[in-house]
Short mmCIF file of C-alpha atoms and ligand atoms in Angstrom, two decimals:
data_model
loop_
_atom_site.label_atom_id
_atom_site.label_comp_id
_atom_site.label_asym_id
_atom_site.label_seq_id
_atom_site.Cartn_x
_atom_site.Cartn_y
_atom_site.Cartn_z
CA UNK R 295 -105.62 45.43 -176.80
CA UNK R 296 -102.60 47.89 -176.94
CA UNK R 297 -100.27 47.70 -179.58
CA UNK R 298 -97.16 49.27 -178.28
CA UNK R 299 -94.55 49.26 -180.85
CA UNK R 300 -90.73 49.12 -179.60
CA UNK R 301 -89.55 51.08 -181.92
CA UNK R 302 -89.72 53.33 -184.78
CA UNK R 303 -88.97 51.70 -188.19
CA UNK R 304 -87.69 53.53 -191.42
CA UNK R 305 -88.02 51.02 -194.38
CA UNK R 306 -85.33 50.53 -196.81
CA UNK R 307 -87.27 52.52 -199.70
CA UNK R 308 -87.64 55.60 -197.22
CA UNK R 309 -85.29 58.08 -198.30
CA UNK R 310 -85.87 60.96 -196.21
CA UNK R 311 -86.36 64.60 -197.38
CA UNK R 312 -84.75 66.98 -199.91
CA UNK R 313 -82.64 69.13 -197.91
CA UNK R 314 -83.53 72.43 -199.46
CA UNK R 315 -86.75 71.96 -197.39
CA UNK R 316 -84.85 72.41 -193.90
CA UNK R 317 -81.63 74.66 -192.44
CA UNK R 318 -78.71 73.05 -192.74
CA UNK R 319 -75.00 74.65 -192.43
CA UNK R 320 -73.87 76.36 -195.55
CA UNK R 321 -70.36 74.31 -195.30
CA UNK R 322 -72.41 71.35 -195.25
CA UNK R 323 -74.60 72.17 -198.30
CA UNK R 324 -72.93 70.78 -200.89
CA UNK R 325 -72.02 67.11 -198.85
CA UNK R 326 -75.73 66.30 -198.34
CA UNK R 327 -77.82 64.24 -200.30
CA UNK R 328 -80.91 64.10 -197.94
CA UNK R 329 -82.38 65.00 -194.80
CA UNK R 330 -82.73 61.59 -193.20
CA UNK R 331 -84.04 62.18 -189.73
CA UNK R 332 -85.35 65.84 -189.22
CA UNK R 333 -83.96 67.27 -185.65
CA UNK R 334 -87.59 67.96 -184.39
CA UNK R 335 -88.34 64.03 -185.10
CA UNK R 336 -85.26 63.05 -183.05
CA UNK R 337 -86.18 65.22 -180.24
CA UNK R 338 -89.87 63.97 -179.82
CA UNK R 339 -88.93 60.27 -180.05
CA UNK R 340 -86.47 61.31 -177.40
CA UNK R 341 -88.77 62.43 -175.24
CA UNK R 342 -90.81 58.93 -175.32
CA UNK R 343 -87.57 56.93 -174.94
CA UNK R 344 -87.06 59.17 -171.82
CA UNK R 345 -90.58 58.36 -170.26
CA UNK R 346 -90.35 54.72 -171.23
CA UNK R 347 -86.75 54.35 -169.42
CA UNK R 348 -88.26 56.07 -166.40
CA UNK R 349 -90.85 53.61 -166.10
CA UNK R 350 -88.61 50.78 -165.70
CA UNK R 351 -85.91 52.20 -164.18
CA UNK R 352 -87.36 55.42 -162.38
CA UNK R 353 -87.74 53.83 -158.78
CA UNK R 354 -83.34 53.53 -157.93
CA UNK R 355 -80.63 56.04 -158.69
CA UNK R 356 -79.83 56.00 -162.35
CA UNK R 357 -76.09 55.76 -163.33
CA UNK R 358 -76.13 57.19 -166.94
CA UNK R 359 -73.10 56.33 -168.84
CA UNK R 360 -72.71 58.31 -172.55
CA UNK R 361 -70.52 56.86 -175.07
CA UNK R 362 -68.31 59.25 -176.61
CA UNK R 363 -68.09 60.86 -179.19
CA UNK R 364 -71.22 60.38 -181.14
CA UNK R 365 -73.67 59.84 -178.02
CA UNK R 366 -73.08 63.13 -176.75
CA UNK R 367 -76.17 64.95 -178.36
CA UNK R 368 -78.82 61.94 -177.88
CA UNK R 369 -77.65 61.76 -174.23
CA UNK R 370 -77.89 65.43 -173.47
CA UNK R 371 -81.45 65.99 -174.81
CA UNK R 372 -82.47 62.26 -173.10
CA UNK R 373 -81.23 63.69 -169.82
CA UNK R 374 -82.93 67.11 -170.42
CA UNK R 375 -86.09 65.12 -171.10
CA UNK R 376 -85.39 63.14 -168.01
CA UNK R 377 -84.97 65.72 -165.84
CA UNK R 378 -88.06 67.19 -167.05
CA UNK R 379 -89.65 64.17 -165.94
CA UNK R 380 -88.33 64.36 -162.46
CA UNK R 381 -89.31 67.66 -162.05
CA UNK R 382 -93.07 67.13 -163.20
CA UNK R 383 -94.09 64.06 -162.19
CA UNK R 384 -94.22 62.43 -158.57
CA UNK R 385 -92.14 59.96 -159.49
CA UNK R 386 -87.93 61.35 -159.35
CA UNK R 387 -84.50 59.84 -158.96
CA UNK R 388 -81.11 60.95 -159.02
CA UNK R 389 -79.08 60.80 -161.96
CA UNK R 390 -75.60 60.40 -162.04
CA UNK R 391 -73.29 60.66 -165.50
CA UNK R 392 -69.94 59.45 -166.96
CA UNK R 393 -68.56 59.06 -170.29
CA UNK R 394 -66.84 56.08 -172.04
CA UNK R 395 -65.15 57.04 -175.33
CA UNK R 396 -64.85 54.02 -177.95
CA UNK R 397 -63.54 54.09 -181.25
CA UNK R 398 -64.43 51.67 -184.27
CA UNK R 399 -64.75 53.39 -187.11
CA UNK R 400 -62.53 54.93 -190.08
CA UNK R 401 -64.05 56.46 -193.31
CA UNK R 402 -67.75 54.97 -193.69
CA UNK R 403 -66.53 51.56 -192.60
CA UNK R 404 -65.94 49.67 -189.12
CA UNK R 405 -62.13 48.74 -188.51
CA UNK R 406 -63.30 45.55 -186.77
CA UNK R 407 -61.62 46.44 -183.73
CA UNK R 408 -63.15 48.23 -180.50
CA UNK R 409 -60.97 50.39 -178.50
CA UNK R 410 -62.00 52.00 -175.21
CA UNK R 411 -60.18 54.83 -174.84
CA UNK R 412 -59.64 56.77 -171.49
CA UNK R 413 -61.33 54.10 -169.63
CA UNK R 414 -61.61 54.66 -165.93
CA UNK R 415 -64.91 52.62 -165.71
CA UNK R 416 -66.01 53.88 -162.53
CA UNK R 417 -67.69 51.96 -159.61
CA UNK R 418 -70.87 50.18 -160.84
CA UNK R 419 -71.38 47.52 -158.22
CA UNK R 420 -74.91 47.51 -157.25
CA UNK R 421 -75.54 50.31 -159.19
CA UNK R 422 -78.68 51.12 -162.09
CA UNK R 423 -76.65 51.56 -165.27
CA UNK R 424 -78.04 53.04 -168.38
CA UNK R 425 -75.45 52.93 -170.98
CA UNK R 426 -76.58 55.44 -173.72
CA UNK R 427 -75.35 55.04 -177.44
CA UNK R 428 -75.79 56.83 -180.82
CA UNK R 429 -75.76 53.75 -183.14
CA UNK R 430 -75.64 50.06 -183.20
CA UNK R 431 -74.55 48.37 -186.17
CA UNK R 432 -72.96 45.04 -185.55
CA UNK R 433 -73.38 45.14 -182.23
CA UNK R 434 -69.87 44.54 -181.35
CA UNK R 435 -68.73 47.76 -179.63
CA UNK R 436 -71.80 47.66 -177.42
CA UNK R 437 -70.88 43.92 -176.38
CA UNK R 438 -67.51 44.53 -175.70
CA UNK R 439 -68.50 47.53 -173.65
CA UNK R 440 -71.34 45.89 -171.70
CA UNK R 441 -68.99 42.94 -170.63
CA UNK R 442 -66.65 45.29 -169.23
CA UNK R 443 -69.27 47.33 -167.24
CA UNK R 444 -70.86 43.69 -166.17
CA UNK R 445 -67.06 42.72 -164.49
CA UNK R 446 -67.88 45.75 -162.30
CA UNK R 447 -71.17 43.64 -160.82
CA UNK R 448 -74.32 46.49 -161.41
CA UNK R 449 -77.08 45.60 -159.90
CA UNK R 450 -79.12 46.27 -163.51
CA UNK R 451 -77.92 47.62 -167.11
CA UNK R 452 -79.83 48.89 -169.64
CA UNK R 453 -78.85 50.04 -173.08
CA UNK R 454 -80.74 52.63 -175.22
CA UNK R 455 -79.48 53.52 -178.94
CA UNK R 456 -81.03 55.97 -180.65
CA UNK R 457 -80.38 54.21 -184.14
CA UNK R 458 -79.91 50.55 -184.83
CA UNK R 459 -79.11 49.50 -188.41
CA UNK R 460 -80.59 46.86 -190.32
CA UNK R 461 -77.55 44.77 -191.74
CA UNK R 462 -76.39 41.53 -192.38
CA UNK R 463 -73.49 42.37 -190.40
CA UNK R 464 -75.57 42.52 -187.28
CA UNK R 465 -74.95 39.87 -184.48
CA UNK R 466 -78.30 40.07 -183.70
CA UNK R 467 -77.88 42.23 -180.63
CA UNK R 468 -80.74 44.48 -179.77
CA UNK R 469 -80.37 46.99 -177.09
CA UNK R 470 -83.31 47.75 -174.59
CA UNK R 471 -84.24 50.77 -176.27
CA UNK R 472 -84.34 52.02 -179.58
CA UNK R 473 -85.05 55.20 -180.97
CA UNK R 474 -85.24 54.52 -184.65
CA UNK R 475 -84.53 51.14 -186.79
CA UNK R 476 -82.64 52.56 -189.90
CA UNK R 477 -81.87 50.90 -193.34
CA UNK R 478 -78.42 49.62 -194.36
CA UNK R 479 -77.17 53.51 -194.90
CA UNK R 480 -74.14 55.24 -193.59
CA UNK R 481 -75.61 58.48 -191.82
CA UNK R 482 -74.33 61.80 -189.87
CA UNK R 483 -75.35 64.23 -187.94
CA UNK R 484 -76.84 65.14 -184.41
CA UNK R 485 -73.39 64.12 -183.37
CA UNK R 486 -72.42 61.13 -185.70
CA UNK R 487 -69.67 61.43 -187.58
CA UNK R 488 -67.64 61.20 -190.90
CA UNK R 489 -64.21 61.38 -189.93
CA UNK R 490 -65.01 63.52 -187.06
CA UNK R 491 -67.01 65.95 -189.72
CA UNK R 492 -70.44 66.66 -189.38
CA UNK R 493 -71.37 66.30 -185.55
CA UNK R 494 -72.14 70.15 -186.07
CA UNK R 495 -75.12 69.10 -188.14
CA UNK R 496 -78.84 69.22 -186.11
CA UNK R 497 -80.51 66.55 -188.63
CA UNK R 498 -79.44 63.03 -189.27
CA UNK R 499 -78.32 63.04 -193.06
CA UNK R 500 -77.00 61.26 -195.47
CA UNK R 501 -73.76 62.28 -197.29
CA UNK R 502 -73.46 62.07 -201.29
CA UNK R 503 -70.43 60.43 -202.85
CA UNK R 504 -68.65 63.48 -203.32
CA UNK R 505 -68.27 64.42 -199.61
CA UNK R 506 -67.15 60.62 -198.87
CA UNK R 507 -64.10 61.60 -200.76
CA UNK R 508 -64.01 65.34 -199.85
CA UNK R 509 -63.67 64.07 -196.22
CA UNK R 510 -61.92 60.55 -196.79
CA UNK R 511 -58.84 59.99 -194.45
N1 HPA Q 64 -72.68 57.08 -189.25
C1 HPA Q 64 -72.07 57.25 -188.18
N2 HPA Q 64 -71.35 56.86 -187.48
C2 HPA Q 64 -71.45 54.92 -187.44
C3 HPA Q 64 -72.60 54.92 -188.37
C4 HPA Q 64 -73.20 55.65 -189.38
O1 HPA Q 64 -73.83 55.12 -190.44
N3 HPA Q 64 -72.55 53.40 -187.92
C5 HPA Q 64 -71.35 53.23 -187.43
N4 HPA Q 64 -71.04 54.33 -186.53
MG1 MG Q 65 -68.30 57.70 -185.08
#
């Protein structure tokens, strides 16, 4: 029997790596507690997600929807891996892209509401839609978005999230593809932010308490 794990699970007691073992921008050096998921590991896992997605969706035109802002790095790297598969395997499908911006966070806690900003959810009718998210925590944001997409009668909707948080605040929602399941910690980097900072950091990291104060709004 082939054992096929659905995602890579990071345990509660795993607290990542000493930041001095990696390269981080000088302007964030004093703000980081630990490097949690190194950039290289994110890319390696993303490569495999691309393969899994193409196996399921690779027979029809894929309509890829990036959830901004936090999803932009993962989206770009995932698309690059899917494009590589399209170039190098017999199976190849056109990909079109679109972007939607959602906001539900201030400081390190959810505001409890989800606003879809600059929305013009294009014609999804009959399309195979791939929603690309950075992180799923309560599941509220993605479920709000999904119900809006489904009003447009797509043929298929799949969701890929780079991260999913193990938390009691979860609604129980699980996306179709998960990069990493992480403990209930606030993380930044690789386009995930704390009040708009730390998107310009390659690794996914944990902040120290001083940084949470320093960048508080
Ligand atoms: N980091 C950044 N943004 C987030 C997080 C997180 O841990 N959870 C939900 N949005
Ligand atoms: Mg955010």
